[in-house]
CSV table of C-alpha atoms (C1' of nucleotides) in Angstrom, one decimal:
chain,number,residue,atom,x,y,z
Y,72,MET,CA,3.7,-32.3,-3.7
Y,73,ALA,CA,1.9,-30.9,-6.7
Y,74,THR,CA,0.9,-31.6,-10.2
Y,75,PRO,CA,2.2,-29.4,-13.0
Y,76,GLU,CA,-1.3,-28.0,-13.5
Y,77,GLY,CA,-1.6,-27.4,-9.7
Y,78,GLN,CA,1.8,-25.7,-9.7
Y,79,ALA,CA,0.7,-23.4,-12.5
Y,80,ARG,CA,-2.6,-22.7,-10.7
Y,81,ASN,CA,-0.7,-21.9,-7.5
Y,82,GLU,CA,1.5,-19.4,-9.3
Y,83,GLU,CA,-1.6,-17.9,-10.9
Y,84,VAL,CA,-3.1,-17.4,-7.4
Y,85,PHE,CA,-0.1,-15.5,-6.2
Y,86,ARG,CA,0.4,-13.5,-9.4
Y,87,THR,CA,-3.3,-12.5,-9.4
Y,88,ALA,CA,-3.2,-11.6,-5.7
Y,89,ALA,CA,-0.2,-9.4,-6.3
Y,90,SER,CA,-2.0,-7.6,-9.1
Y,91,LEU,CA,-5.2,-7.1,-7.1
Y,92,MET,CA,-3.3,-5.8,-4.1
Y,93,VAL,CA,-1.3,-3.3,-6.2
Y,94,GLN,CA,-4.7,-1.9,-7.4
Y,95,ARG,CA,-6.6,-2.0,-4.1
Y,96,GLY,CA,-4.0,-2.5,-1.4
Y,97,TYR,CA,-3.7,-5.5,1.0
Y,98,ALA,CA,-6.6,-4.7,3.3
Y,99,GLY,CA,-8.7,-3.5,0.4
Y,100,THR,CA,-8.4,-6.9,-1.4
Y,101,SER,CA,-10.7,-9.5,0.0
Y,102,MET,CA,-10.2,-13.2,-0.4
Y,103,GLY,CA,-13.5,-13.4,-2.1
Y,104,ASP,CA,-12.3,-10.9,-4.7
Y,105,LEU,CA,-9.2,-13.0,-5.2
Y,106,ALA,CA,-11.1,-16.3,-5.4
Y,107,LYS,CA,-13.4,-14.8,-8.1
Y,108,ALA,CA,-10.5,-13.4,-10.0
Y,109,VAL,CA,-8.8,-16.8,-10.3
Y,110,GLY,CA,-12.2,-18.6,-10.9
Y,111,MET,CA,-12.4,-20.4,-7.6
Y,112,THR,CA,-14.3,-20.4,-4.4
Y,113,LYS,CA,-12.8,-19.0,-1.2
Y,114,ALA,CA,-12.5,-22.6,0.1
Y,115,GLY,CA,-10.6,-23.7,-2.9
Y,116,LEU,CA,-8.3,-20.8,-2.6
Y,117,TYR,CA,-7.3,-21.8,0.8
Y,118,HIS,CA,-6.0,-25.1,-0.6
Y,119,HIS,CA,-3.1,-23.0,-2.1
Y,120,ILE,CA,-2.3,-20.7,0.7
Y,121,ASN,CA,-2.1,-20.8,4.5
Y,122,SER,CA,-3.5,-17.3,5.2
Y,123,LYS,CA,-3.9,-14.0,3.6
Y,124,GLN,CA,-1.0,-12.6,5.7
Y,125,ASP,CA,1.3,-15.5,4.7
Y,126,MET,CA,0.4,-15.0,1.1
Y,127,LEU,CA,1.5,-11.4,1.3
Y,128,PHE,CA,4.8,-12.5,2.9
Y,129,GLN,CA,5.5,-15.0,0.2
Y,130,ILE,CA,4.7,-12.4,-2.5
Y,131,LEU,CA,7.1,-9.9,-1.0
Y,132,HIS,CA,9.8,-12.5,-0.4
Y,133,HIS,CA,9.5,-13.8,-3.9
Y,134,ALA,CA,9.8,-10.2,-5.3
Y,135,MET,CA,13.0,-9.6,-3.3
Y,136,GLU,CA,14.5,-12.9,-4.5
Y,137,GLY,CA,13.7,-11.8,-8.0
Y,138,LEU,CA,15.4,-8.5,-7.4
Y,139,GLU,CA,18.5,-10.2,-6.1
Y,140,ARG,CA,18.5,-12.7,-9.0
Y,141,GLU,CA,17.9,-10.2,-11.8
Y,142,VAL,CA,19.9,-7.2,-10.5
Y,143,ILE,CA,22.5,-8.1,-7.9
Y,144,GLU,CA,23.7,-11.4,-9.3
Y,145,PRO,CA,24.2,-10.2,-12.9
Y,146,VAL,CA,26.4,-7.2,-11.9
Y,147,LYS,CA,28.6,-9.2,-9.6
Y,148,GLY,CA,31.2,-9.5,-12.3
Y,149,ILE,CA,31.5,-5.8,-13.0
Y,150,SER,CA,34.5,-4.4,-11.2
Y,151,ASP,CA,34.1,-0.8,-12.2
Y,152,PRO,CA,31.8,0.7,-9.6
Y,153,GLU,CA,30.4,3.4,-11.9
Y,154,GLU,CA,29.5,0.9,-14.6
Y,155,ARG,CA,28.1,-1.6,-12.0
Y,156,LEU,CA,25.8,1.1,-10.6
Y,157,ARG,CA,24.7,2.1,-14.1
Y,158,GLU,CA,23.8,-1.5,-14.8
Y,159,MET,CA,22.0,-2.0,-11.5
Y,160,ILE,CA,19.7,0.9,-12.2
Y,161,ARG,CA,19.3,-0.2,-15.8
Y,162,LEU,CA,18.3,-3.8,-14.8
Y,163,HIS,CA,16.1,-2.7,-11.9
Y,164,VAL,CA,14.0,-0.3,-14.1
Y,165,ARG,CA,13.8,-3.0,-16.8
Y,166,GLY,CA,12.7,-5.4,-14.2
Y,167,LEU,CA,9.9,-3.1,-13.1
Y,168,PHE,CA,8.6,-3.1,-16.7
Y,169,ALA,CA,9.1,-6.9,-17.2
Y,170,HIS,CA,7.0,-7.7,-14.1
Y,171,GLY,CA,4.4,-5.0,-14.6
Y,172,LEU,CA,5.8,-2.4,-12.2
Y,173,GLU,CA,3.8,-4.1,-9.6
Y,174,PHE,CA,5.9,-5.3,-6.7
Y,175,ALA,CA,7.5,-2.0,-5.8
Y,176,LEU,CA,4.1,-0.8,-4.8
Y,177,LEU,CA,3.5,-3.7,-2.5
Y,178,PHE,CA,6.4,-3.1,-0.1
Y,179,PRO,CA,4.6,-0.5,2.1
Y,180,GLU,CA,2.1,-3.3,2.7
Y,181,ARG,CA,4.7,-5.1,4.8
Y,182,ARG,CA,3.2,-3.3,7.7
Y,183,HIS,CA,0.5,-5.9,7.7
Y,184,LEU,CA,3.0,-8.7,8.4
Y,185,GLU,CA,4.1,-10.1,11.7
Y,186,PRO,CA,7.1,-8.3,13.2
Y,187,ALA,CA,9.3,-11.4,12.4
Y,188,GLN,CA,8.2,-11.4,8.8
Y,189,GLN,CA,8.6,-7.7,8.5
Y,190,LYS,CA,12.2,-8.1,9.7
Y,191,VAL,CA,13.0,-10.6,7.0
Y,192,ILE,CA,11.7,-8.4,4.2
Y,193,TYR,CA,13.3,-5.3,5.7
Y,194,GLN,CA,16.7,-7.1,5.9
Y,195,MET,CA,16.4,-8.1,2.2
Y,196,VAL,CA,15.8,-4.5,1.2
Y,197,GLU,CA,18.7,-3.5,3.4
Y,198,ASP,CA,21.0,-6.0,1.7
Y,199,TYR,CA,20.0,-4.5,-1.6
Y,200,LEU,CA,20.7,-1.0,-0.4
Y,201,ASP,CA,24.1,-2.2,0.8
Y,202,GLN,CA,25.0,-3.1,-2.8
Y,203,ILE,CA,24.3,0.5,-3.8
Y,204,ARG,CA,26.2,1.8,-0.8
Y,205,HIS,CA,29.2,-0.4,-1.6
Y,206,ALA,CA,29.3,0.9,-5.2
Y,207,LEU,CA,29.1,4.5,-3.9
Y,208,ARG,CA,31.9,3.9,-1.4
Y,209,GLU,CA,34.1,2.5,-4.1
Y,210,LEU,CA,33.4,5.6,-6.2
Y,211,ALA,CA,34.4,7.7,-3.3
Y,212,ASP,CA,37.7,5.9,-3.0
Y,213,GLU,CA,38.3,6.6,-6.7
Y,214,GLY,CA,37.6,10.3,-6.0
Y,215,LYS,CA,34.7,10.3,-8.4
Y,216,PHE,CA,31.9,10.7,-5.9
Y,217,GLN,CA,30.2,14.0,-5.0
Y,218,ASP,CA,30.4,15.2,-1.4
Y,219,LEU,CA,27.2,13.5,-0.3
Y,220,ASP,CA,26.1,11.2,2.5
Y,221,ILE,CA,26.3,7.7,1.2
Y,222,ASN,CA,23.5,6.3,3.2
Y,223,VAL,CA,21.0,9.1,2.3
Y,224,THR,CA,22.1,9.0,-1.3
Y,225,ALA,CA,21.6,5.3,-1.6
Y,226,SER,CA,18.0,5.7,-0.4
Y,227,HIS,CA,17.4,8.6,-2.8
Y,228,ILE,CA,18.6,6.5,-5.7
Y,229,LEU,CA,16.3,3.6,-4.7
Y,230,GLN,CA,13.4,6.0,-4.4
Y,231,THR,CA,13.8,7.4,-7.9
Y,232,ILE,CA,13.7,3.8,-9.2
Y,233,ALA,CA,10.9,2.4,-7.1
Y,234,GLY,CA,9.0,5.7,-7.4
Y,235,ILE,CA,8.6,5.2,-11.1
Y,236,ALA,CA,5.8,2.7,-10.4
Y,237,ARG,CA,4.0,5.5,-8.5
Y,238,TRP,CA,3.8,8.0,-11.3
Y,239,TYR,CA,4.4,6.2,-14.6
Y,240,LYS,CA,1.5,6.1,-17.0
Y,241,GLU,CA,1.7,4.2,-20.3
Y,242,ASP,CA,-0.3,6.7,-22.2
Y,243,LYS,CA,2.1,9.6,-21.9
Y,244,GLY,CA,4.4,8.5,-24.7
Y,245,VAL,CA,7.4,7.8,-22.4
Y,246,THR,CA,9.0,4.6,-23.6
Y,247,GLU,CA,10.8,2.0,-21.5
Y,248,ASP,CA,14.1,2.7,-23.1
Y,249,HIS,CA,13.8,6.4,-22.6
Y,250,LEU,CA,12.9,6.0,-18.9
Y,251,VAL,CA,15.8,3.6,-18.3
Y,252,GLU,CA,18.2,6.1,-19.8
Y,253,GLN,CA,16.7,9.1,-18.0
Y,254,THR,CA,16.8,7.3,-14.6
Y,255,VAL,CA,20.4,6.2,-15.1
Y,256,ASN,CA,21.5,9.7,-16.2
Y,257,PHE,CA,19.6,11.5,-13.4
Y,258,ASN,CA,21.2,9.4,-10.7
Y,259,LEU,CA,24.7,9.2,-12.1
Y,260,SER,CA,24.6,13.0,-12.7
Y,261,ALA,CA,23.7,13.4,-9.0
Y,262,ILE,CA,26.5,11.4,-7.6
Y,263,LEU,CA,29.4,11.9,-10.0
Y,264,LYS,CA,31.8,14.8,-9.8
Y,265,GLN,CA,31.8,17.1,-12.8
O,176,MET,CA,-21.5,26.0,12.3
O,177,ALA,CA,-19.3,25.0,15.2
O,178,THR,CA,-18.1,26.1,18.5
O,179,PRO,CA,-14.3,26.6,19.0
O,180,GLU,CA,-14.1,23.4,21.1
O,181,GLY,CA,-16.0,21.6,18.4
O,182,GLN,CA,-13.7,22.9,15.7
O,183,ALA,CA,-10.7,21.7,17.7
O,184,ARG,CA,-12.3,18.3,18.2
O,185,ASN,CA,-13.0,18.2,14.5
O,186,GLU,CA,-9.4,18.8,13.6
O,187,GLU,CA,-8.3,16.2,16.1
O,188,VAL,CA,-10.5,13.7,14.3
O,189,PHE,CA,-8.9,14.4,10.9
O,190,ARG,CA,-5.4,14.6,12.3
O,191,THR,CA,-5.8,11.3,14.2
O,192,ALA,CA,-7.4,9.6,11.1
O,193,ALA,CA,-4.4,10.7,9.0
O,194,SER,CA,-2.0,9.3,11.5
O,195,LEU,CA,-3.8,6.0,11.8
O,196,MET,CA,-4.1,5.6,8.1
O,197,VAL,CA,-0.4,6.3,7.6
O,198,GLN,CA,0.3,3.3,10.0
O,199,ARG,CA,-2.3,0.9,8.7
O,200,GLY,CA,-3.6,2.2,5.4
O,201,TYR,CA,-7.1,3.4,4.5
O,202,ALA,CA,-8.8,0.1,4.3
O,203,GLY,CA,-6.8,-1.2,7.2
O,204,THR,CA,-8.1,1.5,9.5
O,205,SER,CA,-11.6,1.0,10.8
O,206,MET,CA,-13.9,3.7,12.0
O,207,GLY,CA,-14.1,1.9,15.3
O,208,ASP,CA,-10.3,2.2,15.7
O,209,LEU,CA,-10.5,5.9,14.9
O,210,ALA,CA,-13.4,6.5,17.3
O,211,LYS,CA,-11.5,4.8,20.1
O,212,ALA,CA,-8.3,6.8,19.3
O,213,VAL,CA,-10.1,10.1,19.7
O,214,GLY,CA,-12.1,8.9,22.7
O,215,MET,CA,-15.5,8.6,21.1
O,216,THR,CA,-18.0,6.1,19.9
O,217,LYS,CA,-18.5,5.5,16.2
O,218,ALA,CA,-21.8,7.3,16.2
O,219,GLY,CA,-20.2,10.4,17.8
O,220,LEU,CA,-17.5,10.2,15.2
O,221,TYR,CA,-20.1,10.5,12.4
O,222,HIS,CA,-21.2,13.8,13.8
O,223,HIS,CA,-17.8,15.2,12.5
O,224,ILE,CA,-17.6,13.4,9.1
O,225,ASN,CA,-19.9,12.4,6.3
O,226,SER,CA,-18.3,9.1,5.4
O,227,LYS,CA,-14.9,7.4,5.6
O,228,GLN,CA,-14.3,8.0,1.9
O,229,ASP,CA,-15.1,11.7,2.2
O,230,MET,CA,-12.8,12.0,5.2
O,231,LEU,CA,-9.9,10.6,3.2
O,232,PHE,CA,-10.7,13.1,0.4
O,233,GLN,CA,-10.7,16.0,2.9
O,234,ILE,CA,-7.4,14.8,4.4
O,235,LEU,CA,-5.7,14.6,1.0
O,236,HIS,CA,-7.2,17.9,-0.2
O,237,HIS,CA,-6.1,19.6,3.0
O,238,ALA,CA,-2.6,18.1,2.7
O,239,MET,CA,-2.3,19.5,-0.9
O,240,GLU,CA,-3.5,22.9,0.2
O,241,GLY,CA,-0.9,22.9,2.9
O,242,LEU,CA,1.8,22.0,0.3
O,243,GLU,CA,0.7,24.9,-1.9
O,244,ARG,CA,0.6,27.3,1.1
O,245,GLU,CA,3.9,26.3,2.6
O,246,VAL,CA,6.0,25.6,-0.4
O,247,ILE,CA,4.6,27.1,-3.6
O,248,GLU,CA,3.4,30.5,-2.2
O,249,PRO,CA,6.6,31.3,-0.2
O,250,VAL,CA,8.8,30.8,-3.3
O,251,LYS,CA,6.7,32.9,-5.7
O,252,GLY,CA,8.9,35.9,-5.1
O,253,ILE,CA,12.2,34.1,-6.0
O,254,SER,CA,13.0,35.0,-9.5
O,255,ASP,CA,16.2,32.9,-9.9
O,256,PRO,CA,15.0,29.4,-10.8
O,257,GLU,CA,17.9,27.6,-9.2
O,258,GLU,CA,17.4,29.3,-5.9
O,259,ARG,CA,13.6,28.8,-6.2
O,260,LEU,CA,14.0,25.1,-6.7
O,261,ARG,CA,16.5,24.9,-3.8
O,262,GLU,CA,14.0,26.6,-1.6
O,263,MET,CA,11.1,24.4,-2.8
O,264,ILE,CA,12.9,21.3,-1.9
O,265,ARG,CA,14.0,22.8,1.4
O,266,LEU,CA,10.5,23.8,2.4
O,267,HIS,CA,9.0,20.6,1.3
O,268,VAL,CA,11.3,18.4,3.3
O,269,ARG,CA,10.9,20.7,6.3
O,270,GLY,CA,7.2,20.4,5.9
O,271,LEU,CA,7.4,16.7,6.0
O,272,PHE,CA,9.0,16.9,9.4
O,273,ALA,CA,6.8,19.6,10.7
O,274,HIS,CA,3.7,17.5,9.9
O,275,GLY,CA,5.1,14.2,10.9
O,276,LEU,CA,6.1,12.9,7.5
O,277,GLU,CA,2.6,11.6,7.3
O,278,PHE,CA,0.7,12.9,4.4
O,279,ALA,CA,3.1,11.9,1.7
O,280,LEU,CA,2.4,8.2,2.5
O,281,LEU,CA,-1.4,8.7,2.2
O,282,PHE,CA,-1.4,9.7,-1.5
O,283,PRO,CA,-1.4,6.2,-2.9
O,284,GLU,CA,-4.7,5.8,-0.9
O,285,ARG,CA,-6.4,8.1,-3.4
O,286,ARG,CA,-7.3,4.9,-5.3
O,287,HIS,CA,-10.1,4.4,-2.7
O,288,LEU,CA,-11.7,7.7,-3.7
O,289,GLU,CA,-14.5,8.2,-6.3
O,290,PRO,CA,-13.0,9.0,-9.8
O,291,ALA,CA,-14.1,12.6,-9.6
O,292,GLN,CA,-12.4,13.0,-6.2
O,293,GLN,CA,-9.3,11.2,-7.5
O,294,LYS,CA,-9.2,13.7,-10.4
O,295,VAL,CA,-9.2,16.7,-8.1
O,296,ILE,CA,-6.2,15.3,-6.0
O,297,TYR,CA,-4.4,14.2,-9.1
O,298,GLN,CA,-4.7,17.7,-10.6
O,299,MET,CA,-3.4,19.3,-7.5
O,300,VAL,CA,-0.3,17.1,-7.6
O,301,GLU,CA,0.0,17.9,-11.3
O,302,ASP,CA,-0.1,21.6,-10.5
O,303,TYR,CA,2.7,21.1,-8.0
O,304,LEU,CA,4.8,19.2,-10.5
O,305,ASP,CA,4.2,22.0,-13.0
O,306,GLN,CA,6.0,24.4,-10.6
O,307,ILE,CA,9.0,22.1,-10.6
O,308,ARG,CA,8.9,21.7,-14.4
O,309,HIS,CA,8.7,25.5,-14.8
O,310,ALA,CA,11.8,26.0,-12.7
O,311,LEU,CA,13.6,23.3,-14.7
O,312,ARG,CA,12.6,25.0,-18.0
O,313,GLU,CA,13.9,28.3,-16.8
O,314,LEU,CA,17.1,26.7,-15.9
O,315,ALA,CA,17.3,25.1,-19.3
O,316,ASP,CA,16.8,28.6,-20.9
O,317,GLU,CA,19.8,29.8,-18.8
O,318,GLY,CA,21.8,27.0,-20.1
O,319,LYS,CA,22.4,25.6,-16.6
O,320,PHE,CA,20.3,22.4,-17.0
O,321,GLN,CA,21.7,19.0,-17.7
O,322,ASP,CA,20.5,17.2,-20.9
O,323,LEU,CA,17.5,15.5,-19.2
O,324,ASP,CA,13.8,15.1,-19.9
O,325,ILE,CA,12.1,17.8,-17.9
O,326,ASN,CA,8.9,15.8,-17.2
O,327,VAL,CA,10.8,12.6,-16.0
O,328,THR,CA,13.2,14.7,-14.0
O,329,ALA,CA,10.5,16.6,-12.2
O,330,SER,CA,8.9,13.3,-11.1
O,331,HIS,CA,12.3,11.9,-10.0
O,332,ILE,CA,12.8,15.0,-7.8
O,333,LEU,CA,9.4,14.7,-6.2
O,334,GLN,CA,10.0,11.0,-5.5
O,335,THR,CA,13.3,11.7,-3.7
O,336,ILE,CA,11.4,14.1,-1.4
O,337,ALA,CA,8.2,12.1,-0.9
O,338,GLY,CA,10.3,9.0,-0.7
O,339,ILE,CA,11.9,10.2,2.5
O,340,ALA,CA,8.8,9.4,4.4
O,341,ARG,CA,9.2,5.8,3.2
O,342,TRP,CA,12.6,5.1,4.5
O,343,TYR,CA,13.5,7.7,7.2
O,344,LYS,CA,13.9,6.3,10.7
O,345,GLU,CA,14.5,8.7,13.6
O,346,ASP,CA,16.8,6.4,15.4
O,347,LYS,CA,19.5,6.4,12.8
O,348,GLY,CA,21.1,9.6,13.8
O,349,VAL,CA,20.2,11.5,10.6
O,350,THR,CA,19.0,15.0,11.6
O,351,GLU,CA,16.4,17.1,9.8
O,352,ASP,CA,19.0,19.7,8.8
O,353,HIS,CA,21.3,17.1,7.4
O,354,LEU,CA,18.5,15.5,5.4
O,355,VAL,CA,17.3,18.8,4.0
O,356,GLU,CA,20.8,19.7,2.9
O,357,GLN,CA,21.4,16.2,1.4
O,358,THR,CA,18.2,16.2,-0.5
O,359,VAL,CA,18.7,19.6,-1.9
O,360,ASN,CA,22.3,18.8,-2.9
O,361,PHE,CA,21.5,15.4,-4.5
O,362,ASN,CA,18.8,16.9,-6.7
O,363,LEU,CA,20.6,20.1,-7.6
O,364,SER,CA,23.7,18.0,-8.5
O,365,ALA,CA,21.5,15.8,-10.7
O,366,ILE,CA,20.1,18.6,-12.7
O,367,LEU,CA,22.8,21.3,-12.9
O,368,LYS,CA,25.6,21.4,-15.4
O,369,GLN,CA,29.1,21.0,-14.0
P,87,DT,C1',-6.5,-56.4,-14.8
P,88,DG,C1',-8.9,-54.5,-11.4
P,89,DG,C1',-9.8,-52.7,-7.1
P,90,DA,C1',-8.1,-50.5,-2.8
P,91,DG,C1',-6.0,-46.6,-1.0
P,92,DG,C1',-4.3,-42.1,-1.1
P,93,DC,C1',-3.5,-37.7,-3.0
P,94,DT,C1',-4.6,-33.1,-5.3
P,95,DA,C1',-7.7,-29.7,-6.2
P,96,DC,C1',-11.6,-28.1,-5.5
P,97,DC,C1',-16.9,-27.2,-3.7
P,98,DG,C1',-21.2,-25.5,-0.8
P,99,DA,C1',-22.2,-24.0,3.5
P,100,DT,C1',-21.3,-21.7,7.4
P,101,DC,C1',-18.6,-19.8,11.4
P,102,DG,C1',-17.8,-15.7,14.7
P,103,DA,C1',-16.1,-11.2,14.1
P,104,DT,C1',-15.9,-6.9,12.3
P,105,DC,C1',-17.1,-3.7,8.7
P,106,DG,C1',-19.3,1.2,7.6
P,107,DG,C1',-23.2,3.5,8.9
P,108,DT,C1',-27.7,5.0,11.3
P,109,DA,C1',-32.0,6.0,14.3
P,110,DG,C1',-33.2,8.2,18.2
P,111,DG,C1',-32.4,10.2,22.6
P,112,DC,C1',-30.0,13.2,26.1
P,113,DA,C1',-27.4,16.9,28.3
P,114,DA,C1',-25.4,21.4,28.0
P,115,DG,C1',-24.7,25.9,26.1
P,116,DT,C1',-26.7,30.0,23.6
T,161,DA,C1',-36.3,26.8,21.8
T,162,DC,C1',-32.7,25.3,19.2
T,163,DT,C1',-28.2,23.7,17.9
T,164,DT,C1',-24.0,21.2,19.1
T,165,DG,C1',-21.9,17.1,20.5
T,166,DC,C1',-22.1,13.0,21.9
T,167,DC,C1',-24.3,8.6,23.6
T,168,DT,C1',-26.7,3.5,23.5
T,169,DA,C1',-28.2,0.3,20.6
T,170,DC,C1',-28.5,-1.6,16.5
T,171,DC,C1',-28.5,-2.7,11.1
T,172,DG,C1',-27.2,-5.5,6.8
T,173,DA,C1',-23.2,-6.7,4.6
T,174,DT,C1',-18.8,-8.5,4.3
T,175,DC,C1',-14.6,-10.1,6.4
T,176,DG,C1',-11.0,-14.1,6.9
T,177,DA,C1',-11.2,-18.7,7.8
T,178,DT,C1',-12.8,-23.5,8.3
T,179,DC,C1',-16.0,-27.3,8.0
T,180,DG,C1',-17.2,-32.0,5.8
T,181,DG,C1',-17.3,-33.8,1.5
T,182,DT,C1',-16.0,-35.3,-3.4
T,183,DA,C1',-14.5,-35.8,-8.4
T,184,DG,C1',-10.7,-37.4,-10.8
T,185,DC,C1',-6.2,-39.2,-11.2
T,186,DC,C1',-2.0,-42.1,-9.8
T,187,DT,C1',0.3,-46.0,-7.7
T,188,DC,C1',0.7,-50.4,-6.0
T,189,DC,C1',-0.4,-55.1,-5.3
T,190,DA,C1',-3.0,-59.5,-5.8
DNA sequence: TGGAGGCTACCGATCGATCGGTAGGCAAGT
DNA sequence: ACTTGCCTACCGATCGATCGGTAGCCTCCA
């Protein structure tokens, strides 16, 4: 279906598109801009993608798959809910840095997708939230959970993590390690008794 | 400068623009769409505004002024930092509902402004964050603050509040009162000792 | 061994539609 | 008479997308 070079080029297109859309938004990024950024013409670009909209869908879908692979899967073996939640937050924040903080900022752009595509992405986010909710419920069963609404709390936790991409600036002297630690501690302090 | 009816029409233009941009983003909202939404032609629309970009700036500026007027000002008389922070979160979340949750979602669109305009908005957000940081510092002086980084914590708190607009759906049975209470409790639990 | 056929990865040119914005006029209130 | 508020009619630029075409490589078969 594709040569190794073509495969690499294809990935470069999607990676560059994600980067540009983070900076300028979906509607604010033209296919001409993207073509120029990857050193192609618009026509050449369309060899790699079906449409601008489909490209956005694939970027978001790929990002969610990455989240599941790098956060959900690795913590499946952790039976203690507190430690599992700690590790989820840790891995998620580390993932943000590893992939340039980018993808979290693109999710609001799912409004530009077809309803059916929106539903797919929405469901993947919901599945991720369910993992957080499940850990919270287990904590509640152990009597270690504060008296909070599990659904609202799960969303709050996710917002503190995804929100990092919205305010973090490299030049402020905050290191990745520090931010990981702070985000874990903030959220765990919020939900644990004592 | 304007008749009362004209003033009202002017406000309707900006209010409608904000609403459309929340749904479709800045670049995704055309002036033709906006004109149709307020029952005007594009030319008539431009009687009320200078440019699309300037309109966005005024919307964001107005939103920040509202935040200062409805959250910062009312809590100035509260000397106890814990109670002040509680009230800030309470008022901010209530403000989200009162104004349709809209404006929080528009702030990422400040990337479409001129650098000088961006700076103005950025500074207003920073001033707001300073109010949260100040309350946290006072709490620390009283020995009631968890061992957390004040700057990071302030951002986390703001993200849980602004983040509500990104996940809240009316049809899930979560009431405004419940959400206010949950958001206050989550954040206070995160930052207070014990 | 060489040539035919097919495939990938692109290009220049161009499509109709839509973009943000404007010139100039007209009707109504003060 | 002048301003306010809006209109019709239009501008150049850019949008996403598609057209026919091609350079270069790989495979297969005589």
